[in-house]
PDB file of C-alpha atoms and ligand atoms in Angstrom:
ATOM      1  CA  UNK A   1      21.582  59.666  25.937  1.00 45.00           C
ATOM      2  CA  UNK A   2      20.283  58.909  22.460  1.00 52.00           C
ATOM      3  CA  UNK A   3      18.530  61.560  20.369  1.00 68.00           C
ATOM      4  CA  UNK A   4      15.612  60.539  18.123  1.00 80.00           C
ATOM      5  CA  UNK A   5      16.130  57.628  15.785  1.00 88.00           C
ATOM      6  CA  UNK A   6      17.424  58.655  12.371  1.00 96.00           C
ATOM      7  CA  UNK A   7      14.498  58.995   9.974  1.00 96.00           C
ATOM      8  CA  UNK A   8      15.034  58.761   6.209  1.00 97.00           C
ATOM      9  CA  UNK A   9      12.083  61.142   5.617  1.00 97.00           C
ATOM     10  CA  UNK A  10      13.493  63.753   7.977  1.00 97.00           C
ATOM     11  CA  UNK A  11      16.955  63.415   6.432  1.00 97.00           C
ATOM     12  CA  UNK A  12      15.558  63.684   2.887  1.00 97.00           C
ATOM     13  CA  UNK A  13      13.647  66.854   3.819  1.00 97.00           C
ATOM     14  CA  UNK A  14      16.702  68.556   5.307  1.00 97.00           C
ATOM     15  CA  UNK A  15      19.392  67.359   2.905  1.00 97.00           C
ATOM     16  CA  UNK A  16      20.582  69.732   0.159  1.00 96.00           C
ATOM     17  CA  UNK A  17      22.728  67.291  -1.852  1.00 98.00           C
ATOM     18  CA  UNK A  18      22.152  66.207  -5.459  1.00 98.00           C
ATOM     19  CA  UNK A  19      23.682  62.711  -5.298  1.00 98.00           C
ATOM     20  CA  UNK A  20      24.893  61.635  -1.852  1.00 98.00           C
ATOM     21  CA  UNK A  21      22.090  60.344   0.345  1.00 98.00           C
ATOM     22  CA  UNK A  22      19.355  60.746  -2.286  1.00 97.00           C
ATOM     23  CA  UNK A  23      18.517  57.071  -1.685  1.00 98.00           C
ATOM     24  CA  UNK A  24      18.558  55.959   1.957  1.00 98.00           C
ATOM     25  CA  UNK A  25      18.385  52.541   3.600  1.00 98.00           C
ATOM     26  CA  UNK A  26      18.067  52.884   7.399  1.00 98.00           C
ATOM     27  CA  UNK A  27      18.159  49.922   9.771  1.00 98.00           C
ATOM     28  CA  UNK A  28      17.768  49.447  13.485  1.00 97.00           C
ATOM     29  CA  UNK A  29      20.578  46.897  13.673  1.00 98.00           C
ATOM     30  CA  UNK A  30      23.070  45.563  11.127  1.00 98.00           C
ATOM     31  CA  UNK A  31      26.231  43.496  11.267  1.00 98.00           C
ATOM     32  CA  UNK A  32      27.990  46.275   9.372  1.00 98.00           C
ATOM     33  CA  UNK A  33      26.735  49.094   7.140  1.00 98.00           C
ATOM     34  CA  UNK A  34      29.728  48.481   4.835  1.00 98.00           C
ATOM     35  CA  UNK A  35      28.617  44.874   4.276  1.00 98.00           C
ATOM     36  CA  UNK A  36      24.993  45.868   3.638  1.00 98.00           C
ATOM     37  CA  UNK A  37      26.102  48.608   1.220  1.00 98.00           C
ATOM     38  CA  UNK A  38      28.314  46.127  -0.643  1.00 98.00           C
ATOM     39  CA  UNK A  39      25.316  43.824  -1.203  1.00 98.00           C
ATOM     40  CA  UNK A  40      23.263  46.766  -2.438  1.00 98.00           C
ATOM     41  CA  UNK A  41      26.059  47.946  -4.773  1.00 98.00           C
ATOM     42  CA  UNK A  42      26.396  44.441  -6.214  1.00 98.00           C
ATOM     43  CA  UNK A  43      22.686  44.435  -6.997  1.00 97.00           C
ATOM     44  CA  UNK A  44      23.023  47.753  -8.863  1.00 97.00           C
ATOM     45  CA  UNK A  45      22.189  50.485  -6.317  1.00 98.00           C
ATOM     46  CA  UNK A  46      23.360  53.829  -7.693  1.00 97.00           C
ATOM     47  CA  UNK A  47      26.148  56.138  -6.631  1.00 97.00           C
ATOM     48  CA  UNK A  48      25.280  58.082  -3.487  1.00 98.00           C
ATOM     49  CA  UNK A  49      23.114  55.349  -1.910  1.00 98.00           C
ATOM     50  CA  UNK A  50      23.360  55.757   1.854  1.00 98.00           C
ATOM     51  CA  UNK A  51      23.111  52.930   4.388  1.00 98.00           C
ATOM     52  CA  UNK A  52      22.562  53.838   8.044  1.00 98.00           C
ATOM     53  CA  UNK A  53      22.237  51.704  11.157  1.00 98.00           C
ATOM     54  CA  UNK A  54      21.349  52.684  14.708  1.00 98.00           C
ATOM     55  CA  UNK A  55      23.638  49.870  15.865  1.00 98.00           C
ATOM     56  CA  UNK A  56      26.268  47.618  14.269  1.00 98.00           C
ATOM     57  CA  UNK A  57      26.786  44.201  15.770  1.00 98.00           C
ATOM     58  CA  UNK A  58      30.209  43.819  14.168  1.00 98.00           C
ATOM     59  CA  UNK A  59      31.217  47.184  12.686  1.00 98.00           C
ATOM     60  CA  UNK A  60      34.335  46.852  10.566  1.00 98.00           C
ATOM     61  CA  UNK A  61      37.484  48.819  11.332  1.00 97.00           C
ATOM     62  CA  UNK A  62      40.907  48.998   9.711  1.00 92.00           C
ATOM     63  CA  UNK A  63      43.392  46.148  10.082  1.00 89.00           C
ATOM     64  CA  UNK A  64      40.607  43.615  10.727  1.00 90.00           C
ATOM     65  CA  UNK A  65      39.630  45.398  13.926  1.00 94.00           C
ATOM     66  CA  UNK A  66      36.017  45.884  14.953  1.00 96.00           C
ATOM     67  CA  UNK A  67      34.330  49.244  15.460  1.00 98.00           C
ATOM     68  CA  UNK A  68      32.375  49.906  18.664  1.00 98.00           C
ATOM     69  CA  UNK A  69      28.884  50.939  17.422  1.00 98.00           C
ATOM     70  CA  UNK A  70      26.367  51.179  20.284  1.00 98.00           C
ATOM     71  CA  UNK A  71      22.698  51.762  19.561  1.00 98.00           C
ATOM     72  CA  UNK A  72      21.522  55.326  18.882  1.00 98.00           C
ATOM     73  CA  UNK A  73      24.771  56.975  19.983  1.00 98.00           C
ATOM     74  CA  UNK A  74      26.698  57.429  16.766  1.00 98.00           C
ATOM     75  CA  UNK A  75      26.541  57.954  13.043  1.00 98.00           C
ATOM     76  CA  UNK A  76      27.299  54.561  11.491  1.00 98.00           C
ATOM     77  CA  UNK A  77      27.009  54.987   7.750  1.00 98.00           C
ATOM     78  CA  UNK A  78      28.208  53.753   4.377  1.00 98.00           C
ATOM     79  CA  UNK A  79      27.944  55.334   0.939  1.00 98.00           C
ATOM     80  CA  UNK A  80      28.125  53.610  -2.410  1.00 98.00           C
ATOM     81  CA  UNK A  81      30.474  55.498  -4.722  1.00 97.00           C
ATOM     82  CA  UNK A  82      31.201  54.718  -8.336  1.00 95.00           C
ATOM     83  CA  UNK A  83      34.109  57.089  -9.050  1.00 92.00           C
ATOM     84  CA  UNK A  84      35.323  57.287 -12.629  1.00 83.00           C
ATOM     85  CA  UNK A  85      38.969  57.583 -11.570  1.00 75.00           C
ATOM     86  CA  UNK A  86      41.675  54.951 -11.333  1.00 72.00           C
ATOM     87  CA  UNK A  87      41.119  52.919  -8.189  1.00 67.00           C
ATOM     88  CA  UNK A  88      44.730  53.568  -7.083  1.00 71.00           C
ATOM     89  CA  UNK A  89      43.452  57.047  -6.266  1.00 72.00           C
ATOM     90  CA  UNK A  90      40.958  55.637  -3.764  1.00 72.00           C
ATOM     91  CA  UNK A  91      43.184  56.366  -0.688  1.00 77.00           C
ATOM     92  CA  UNK A  92      42.612  60.032  -1.455  1.00 89.00           C
ATOM     93  CA  UNK A  93      38.966  59.383  -0.619  1.00 92.00           C
ATOM     94  CA  UNK A  94      39.886  58.775   3.019  1.00 93.00           C
ATOM     95  CA  UNK A  95      41.530  62.149   3.296  1.00 95.00           C
ATOM     96  CA  UNK A  96      38.789  64.089   1.581  1.00 96.00           C
ATOM     97  CA  UNK A  97      36.267  62.296   3.777  1.00 97.00           C
ATOM     98  CA  UNK A  98      38.280  63.153   6.905  1.00 97.00           C
ATOM     99  CA  UNK A  99      38.326  66.779   5.762  1.00 98.00           C
ATOM    100  CA  UNK A 100      34.540  66.705   5.234  1.00 98.00           C
ATOM    101  CA  UNK A 101      33.957  65.264   8.720  1.00 98.00           C
ATOM    102  CA  UNK A 102      36.239  67.891  10.262  1.00 98.00           C
ATOM    103  CA  UNK A 103      34.422  70.736   8.519  1.00 98.00           C
ATOM    104  CA  UNK A 104      30.967  69.351   9.387  1.00 98.00           C
ATOM    105  CA  UNK A 105      31.837  68.913  13.087  1.00 98.00           C
ATOM    106  CA  UNK A 106      33.482  72.339  13.296  1.00 98.00           C
ATOM    107  CA  UNK A 107      30.504  74.037  11.618  1.00 98.00           C
ATOM    108  CA  UNK A 108      27.951  72.155  13.700  1.00 98.00           C
ATOM    109  CA  UNK A 109      29.580  72.290  17.130  1.00 98.00           C
ATOM    110  CA  UNK A 110      32.587  74.621  17.012  1.00 98.00           C
ATOM    111  CA  UNK A 111      34.840  71.857  18.373  1.00 98.00           C
ATOM    112  CA  UNK A 112      38.322  72.306  16.776  1.00 98.00           C
ATOM    113  CA  UNK A 113      38.783  68.716  15.620  1.00 98.00           C
ATOM    114  CA  UNK A 114      41.646  67.621  13.360  1.00 98.00           C
ATOM    115  CA  UNK A 115      42.418  65.008  10.673  1.00 97.00           C
ATOM    116  CA  UNK A 116      44.914  62.360  11.720  1.00 96.00           C
ATOM    117  CA  UNK A 117      46.289  60.978   8.449  1.00 95.00           C
ATOM    118  CA  UNK A 118      45.144  58.832   6.763  1.00 92.00           C
ATOM    119  CA  UNK A 119      41.605  58.368   7.998  1.00 91.00           C
ATOM    120  CA  UNK A 120      40.854  59.459  11.572  1.00 96.00           C
ATOM    121  CA  UNK A 121      39.284  62.563  13.012  1.00 98.00           C
ATOM    122  CA  UNK A 122      40.586  63.353  16.470  1.00 98.00           C
ATOM    123  CA  UNK A 123      40.247  65.806  19.324  1.00 98.00           C
ATOM    124  CA  UNK A 124      43.251  66.084  21.647  1.00 97.00           C
ATOM    125  CA  UNK A 125      44.616  62.881  20.072  1.00 95.00           C
ATOM    126  CA  UNK A 126      41.512  60.846  20.922  1.00 98.00           C
ATOM    127  CA  UNK A 127      39.555  59.355  18.084  1.00 98.00           C
ATOM    128  CA  UNK A 128      36.100  60.733  17.266  1.00 98.00           C
ATOM    129  CA  UNK A 129      35.698  59.259  13.808  1.00 98.00           C
ATOM    130  CA  UNK A 130      37.148  56.528  11.586  1.00 98.00           C
ATOM    131  CA  UNK A 131      36.807  56.153   7.816  1.00 97.00           C
ATOM    132  CA  UNK A 132      36.954  52.812   6.040  1.00 96.00           C
ATOM    133  CA  UNK A 133      36.908  52.862   2.217  1.00 94.00           C
ATOM    134  CA  UNK A 134      36.586  49.375   0.768  1.00 94.00           C
ATOM    135  CA  UNK A 135      37.487  49.183  -2.927  1.00 92.00           C
ATOM    136  CA  UNK A 136      35.623  46.588  -5.015  1.00 93.00           C
ATOM    137  CA  UNK A 137      35.588  46.056  -8.767  1.00 91.00           C
ATOM    138  CA  UNK A 138      33.457  48.911 -10.126  1.00 91.00           C
ATOM    139  CA  UNK A 139      32.587  50.636  -6.874  1.00 94.00           C
ATOM    140  CA  UNK A 140      33.872  51.836  -3.500  1.00 95.00           C
ATOM    141  CA  UNK A 141      32.064  51.496  -0.197  1.00 97.00           C
ATOM    142  CA  UNK A 142      32.908  54.500   1.940  1.00 97.00           C
ATOM    143  CA  UNK A 143      32.235  53.700   5.587  1.00 98.00           C
ATOM    144  CA  UNK A 144      32.214  56.447   8.218  1.00 98.00           C
ATOM    145  CA  UNK A 145      31.753  56.035  11.960  1.00 98.00           C
ATOM    146  CA  UNK A 146      31.371  59.113  14.196  1.00 98.00           C
ATOM    147  CA  UNK A 147      31.169  58.840  17.994  1.00 98.00           C
ATOM    148  CA  UNK A 148      28.402  61.342  18.760  1.00 98.00           C
ATOM    149  CA  UNK A 149      26.477  60.853  21.995  1.00 98.00           C
ATOM    150  CA  UNK A 150      28.454  58.253  23.949  1.00 98.00           C
ATOM    151  CA  UNK A 151      28.861  59.016  27.652  1.00 98.00           C
ATOM    152  CA  UNK A 152      31.522  56.335  28.089  1.00 97.00           C
ATOM    153  CA  UNK A 153      33.542  53.656  26.277  1.00 98.00           C
ATOM    154  CA  UNK A 154      34.636  50.116  27.114  1.00 97.00           C
ATOM    155  CA  UNK A 155      37.825  50.129  29.244  1.00 97.00           C
ATOM    156  CA  UNK A 156      40.085  49.111  26.346  1.00 96.00           C
ATOM    157  CA  UNK A 157      38.984  52.176  24.311  1.00 97.00           C
ATOM    158  CA  UNK A 158      38.956  54.755  27.122  1.00 96.00           C
ATOM    159  CA  UNK A 159      42.442  56.103  26.464  1.00 96.00           C
ATOM    160  CA  UNK A 160      42.105  56.317  22.671  1.00 97.00           C
ATOM    161  CA  UNK A 161      38.467  57.191  21.886  1.00 98.00           C
ATOM    162  CA  UNK A 162      36.095  60.021  22.686  1.00 98.00           C
ATOM    163  CA  UNK A 163      32.700  61.344  21.608  1.00 98.00           C
ATOM    164  CA  UNK A 164      31.289  64.772  20.806  1.00 98.00           C
ATOM    165  CA  UNK A 165      29.083  64.530  23.865  1.00 98.00           C
ATOM    166  CA  UNK A 166      32.022  63.858  26.167  1.00 98.00           C
ATOM    167  CA  UNK A 167      34.003  66.793  24.736  1.00 98.00           C
ATOM    168  CA  UNK A 168      31.117  69.279  24.560  1.00 98.00           C
ATOM    169  CA  UNK A 169      29.256  68.165  27.720  1.00 98.00           C
ATOM    170  CA  UNK A 170      26.000  68.165  25.741  1.00 98.00           C
ATOM    171  CA  UNK A 171      24.335  65.898  23.239  1.00 97.00           C
ATOM    172  CA  UNK A 172      24.448  66.595  19.512  1.00 97.00           C
ATOM    173  CA  UNK A 173      21.585  66.138  17.060  1.00 97.00           C
ATOM    174  CA  UNK A 174      22.725  63.462  14.623  1.00 98.00           C
ATOM    175  CA  UNK A 175      20.522  64.371  11.651  1.00 98.00           C
ATOM    176  CA  UNK A 176      21.918  67.900  11.458  1.00 98.00           C
ATOM    177  CA  UNK A 177      25.482  66.624  11.617  1.00 98.00           C
ATOM    178  CA  UNK A 178      24.770  63.944   9.007  1.00 98.00           C
ATOM    179  CA  UNK A 179      23.263  66.461   6.562  1.00 98.00           C
ATOM    180  CA  UNK A 180      26.226  68.821   6.946  1.00 98.00           C
ATOM    181  CA  UNK A 181      28.621  65.931   6.425  1.00 98.00           C
ATOM    182  CA  UNK A 182      26.925  64.749   3.240  1.00 98.00           C
ATOM    183  CA  UNK A 183      26.883  68.297   1.866  1.00 98.00           C
ATOM    184  CA  UNK A 184      30.614  68.841   2.601  1.00 98.00           C
ATOM    185  CA  UNK A 185      31.460  65.399   1.262  1.00 98.00           C
ATOM    186  CA  UNK A 186      29.550  65.926  -1.969  1.00 98.00           C
ATOM    187  CA  UNK A 187      31.349  69.204  -2.631  1.00 97.00           C
ATOM    188  CA  UNK A 188      34.787  67.708  -1.906  1.00 96.00           C
ATOM    189  CA  UNK A 189      34.143  64.428  -3.727  1.00 96.00           C
ATOM    190  CA  UNK A 190      33.039  66.089  -6.963  1.00 94.00           C
ATOM    191  CA  UNK A 191      35.869  68.614  -6.769  1.00 93.00           C
ATOM    192  CA  UNK A 192      38.258  65.620  -6.513  1.00 92.00           C
ATOM    193  CA  UNK A 193      36.557  63.786  -9.413  1.00 90.00           C
ATOM    194  CA  UNK A 194      36.683  66.878 -11.685  1.00 87.00           C
ATOM    195  CA  UNK A 195      40.460  66.905 -11.806  1.00 82.00           C
ATOM    196  CA  UNK A 196      41.271  63.458 -10.325  1.00 77.00           C
ATOM    197  CA  UNK A 197      43.386  65.476  -7.878  1.00 82.00           C
ATOM    198  CA  UNK A 198      43.348  66.428  -4.221  1.00 91.00           C
ATOM    199  CA  UNK A 199      45.043  69.730  -5.113  1.00 91.00           C
ATOM    200  CA  UNK A 200      42.010  72.019  -4.547  1.00 92.00           C
ATOM    201  CA  UNK A 201      41.545  70.491  -1.081  1.00 95.00           C
ATOM    202  CA  UNK A 202      45.181  70.296  -0.003  1.00 95.00           C
ATOM    203  CA  UNK A 203      45.449  73.640   1.740  1.00 96.00           C
ATOM    204  CA  UNK A 204      42.604  72.695   4.095  1.00 97.00           C
ATOM    205  CA  UNK A 205      43.840  69.130   4.542  1.00 97.00           C
ATOM    206  CA  UNK A 206      47.223  70.511   5.640  1.00 96.00           C
ATOM    207  CA  UNK A 207      45.663  73.234   7.807  1.00 96.00           C
ATOM    208  CA  UNK A 208      43.517  70.713   9.702  1.00 98.00           C
ATOM    209  CA  UNK A 209      46.128  67.965   9.948  1.00 97.00           C
ATOM    210  CA  UNK A 210      47.144  66.900  13.469  1.00 96.00           C
ATOM    211  CA  UNK A 211      50.488  65.509  12.332  1.00 96.00           C
ATOM    212  CA  UNK A 212      52.313  68.349  10.568  1.00 96.00           C
ATOM    213  CA  UNK A 213      55.783  68.803  12.066  1.00 96.00           C
ATOM    214  CA  UNK A 214      55.336  65.854  14.437  1.00 96.00           C
ATOM    215  CA  UNK A 215      57.714  62.904  14.767  1.00 97.00           C
ATOM    216  CA  UNK A 216      55.839  59.730  13.901  1.00 97.00           C
ATOM    217  CA  UNK A 217      56.306  56.026  13.297  1.00 96.00           C
ATOM    218  CA  UNK A 218      54.411  54.731  10.233  1.00 95.00           C
ATOM    219  CA  UNK A 219      53.860  50.979  10.052  1.00 92.00           C
ATOM    220  CA  UNK A 220      52.692  49.054   7.016  1.00 87.00           C
ATOM    221  CA  UNK A 221      52.610  45.276   6.514  1.00 84.00           C
ATOM    222  CA  UNK A 222      56.159  45.174   5.177  1.00 84.00           C
ATOM    223  CA  UNK A 223      57.860  48.327   6.368  1.00 84.00           C
ATOM    224  CA  UNK A 224      58.205  50.788   9.238  1.00 90.00           C
ATOM    225  CA  UNK A 225      59.601  54.328   9.129  1.00 92.00           C
ATOM    226  CA  UNK A 226      60.336  56.901  11.784  1.00 96.00           C
ATOM    227  CA  UNK A 227      60.582  60.543  10.816  1.00 97.00           C
ATOM    228  CA  UNK A 228      59.209  64.038  10.934  1.00 97.00           C
ATOM    229  CA  UNK A 229      56.060  64.821   8.976  1.00 97.00           C
ATOM    230  CA  UNK A 230      56.860  67.578   6.494  1.00 97.00           C
ATOM    231  CA  UNK A 231      53.888  67.435   4.140  1.00 96.00           C
ATOM    232  CA  UNK A 232      50.816  65.688   2.760  1.00 95.00           C
ATOM    233  CA  UNK A 233      51.226  65.728  -1.023  1.00 93.00           C
ATOM    234  CA  UNK A 234      48.887  65.929  -4.054  1.00 90.00           C
ATOM    235  CA  UNK A 235      48.363  62.160  -4.016  1.00 89.00           C
ATOM    236  CA  UNK A 236      47.443  62.221  -0.329  1.00 91.00           C
ATOM    237  CA  UNK A 237      50.783  60.660   0.662  1.00 93.00           C
ATOM    238  CA  UNK A 238      52.304  61.433   4.047  1.00 95.00           C
ATOM    239  CA  UNK A 239      55.793  62.854   3.452  1.00 96.00           C
ATOM    240  CA  UNK A 240      58.428  62.169   6.135  1.00 97.00           C
ATOM    241  CA  UNK A 241      61.991  63.363   6.605  1.00 97.00           C
ATOM    242  CA  UNK A 242      63.863  60.420   8.120  1.00 96.00           C
ATOM    243  CA  UNK A 243      66.760  60.791  10.574  1.00 92.00           C
ATOM    244  CA  UNK A 244      69.144  60.048   7.660  1.00 95.00           C
ATOM    245  CA  UNK A 245      67.746  63.074   5.824  1.00 95.00           C
ATOM    246  CA  UNK A 246      66.114  60.819   3.225  1.00 96.00           C
ATOM    247  CA  UNK A 247      62.518  61.656   2.260  1.00 96.00           C
ATOM    248  CA  UNK A 248      59.985  58.802   2.489  1.00 94.00           C
ATOM    249  CA  UNK A 249      56.327  58.868   1.444  1.00 94.00           C
ATOM    250  CA  UNK A 250      53.450  56.625   2.501  1.00 92.00           C
ATOM    251  CA  UNK A 251      50.075  56.136   0.864  1.00 89.00           C
ATOM    252  CA  UNK A 252      48.681  54.051   3.751  1.00 88.00           C
ATOM    253  CA  UNK A 253      49.677  52.754   7.142  1.00 91.00           C
ATOM    254  CA  UNK A 254      49.195  53.090  10.842  1.00 90.00           C
ATOM    255  CA  UNK A 255      50.700  56.211  12.389  1.00 94.00           C
ATOM    256  CA  UNK A 256      51.812  56.673  15.978  1.00 93.00           C
ATOM    257  CA  UNK A 257      53.204  59.894  17.288  1.00 93.00           C
ATOM    258  CA  UNK A 258      56.587  59.545  19.007  1.00 94.00           C
ATOM    259  CA  UNK A 259      57.029  62.050  21.827  1.00 87.00           C
TER     260      UNK A 259
HETATM  261  C1  LIG B 301      38.796  52.645  11.538  1.00 82.95           C
HETATM  262  O1  LIG B 301      39.241  51.552  11.900  1.00 82.95           O
HETATM  263  O2  LIG B 301      39.238  53.693  11.958  1.00 82.95           O
HETATM  264  C2  LIG B 301      37.655  52.709  10.541  1.00 82.95           C
HETATM  265  C3  LIG B 301      36.338  52.552  11.229  1.00 82.95           C
HETATM  266  C4  LIG B 301      35.153  52.672  10.294  1.00 82.95           C
HETATM  267  C5  LIG B 301      33.854  52.382  11.009  1.00 82.95           C
HETATM  268  C6  LIG B 301      32.656  52.639  10.139  1.00 82.95           C
HETATM  269  S1  LIG B 301      31.137  52.588  11.047  1.00 82.95           S
HETATM  270  C7  LIG B 301      30.224  52.562   9.584  1.00 82.95           C
HETATM  271  C8  LIG B 301      30.978  51.734   8.572  1.00 82.95           C
HETATM  272  N1  LIG B 301      30.552  50.350   8.620  1.00 82.95           N
HETATM  273  C9  LIG B 301      31.515  49.554   9.106  1.00 82.95           C
HETATM  274  O3  LIG B 301      31.402  48.337   9.305  1.00 82.95           O
HETATM  275  N2  LIG B 301      32.613  50.283   9.368  1.00 82.95           N
HETATM  276  C10 LIG B 301      32.447  51.670   8.995  1.00 82.95           C
END
């Protein structure tokens, strides 16, 4: 069941941020909010500009996958960021965004969701949210998709995805969740920009991480490692102890738990 359509006026009235979401573009249907935000950024839209869609016809996911974005059931959003830090630090944005989503969902619903490094939010290992930062010269598009009021998923996603409605057995008001998310994200983003470091956020990132102590396989385009997760470090890297005892770190990659 869908709640009311997202209304920029309603969001603006309820939002307590200074920068994020102060300018809003809301659409009924888009190919992808990340693509629309990129066009807006290229024509000079300022930091914090928010693009929302009720539905995405071809939402973008990681690794060239698509993101299931049915009408009125999720939060499909992109923010234009213009961080004055070296763009190599952009992967840290995924983690601080994951942390912000976790805190917003916990505060709004009480559901004890976790961050699955580097950019998912999960409940009982099923994905509730994905984050897709796309780095361009001079700006970053930060895409966030949250499965809110879905009652079901296509068969191929059933074993890996879930929604807040499925887990809570009730629907969730999207505007409230969106406002909490933008407020959390603004606090964490500016704390990160102040020092160019994740350090002030690390304790919470570790506390809410689903992977600490787990044995995982991390795959990147040119390498694969299997080991036990022993930390997430100041740069946002996943730190593994391999079977050989050697320590390996990853800044990006796809992680699968090995049971
Ligand atoms: C992932 O693969 O986990 C990342 C998914 C990111 C999906 C969101 S939905 C809003 C924004 N616009 C897009 O096209 N993708 C992101």
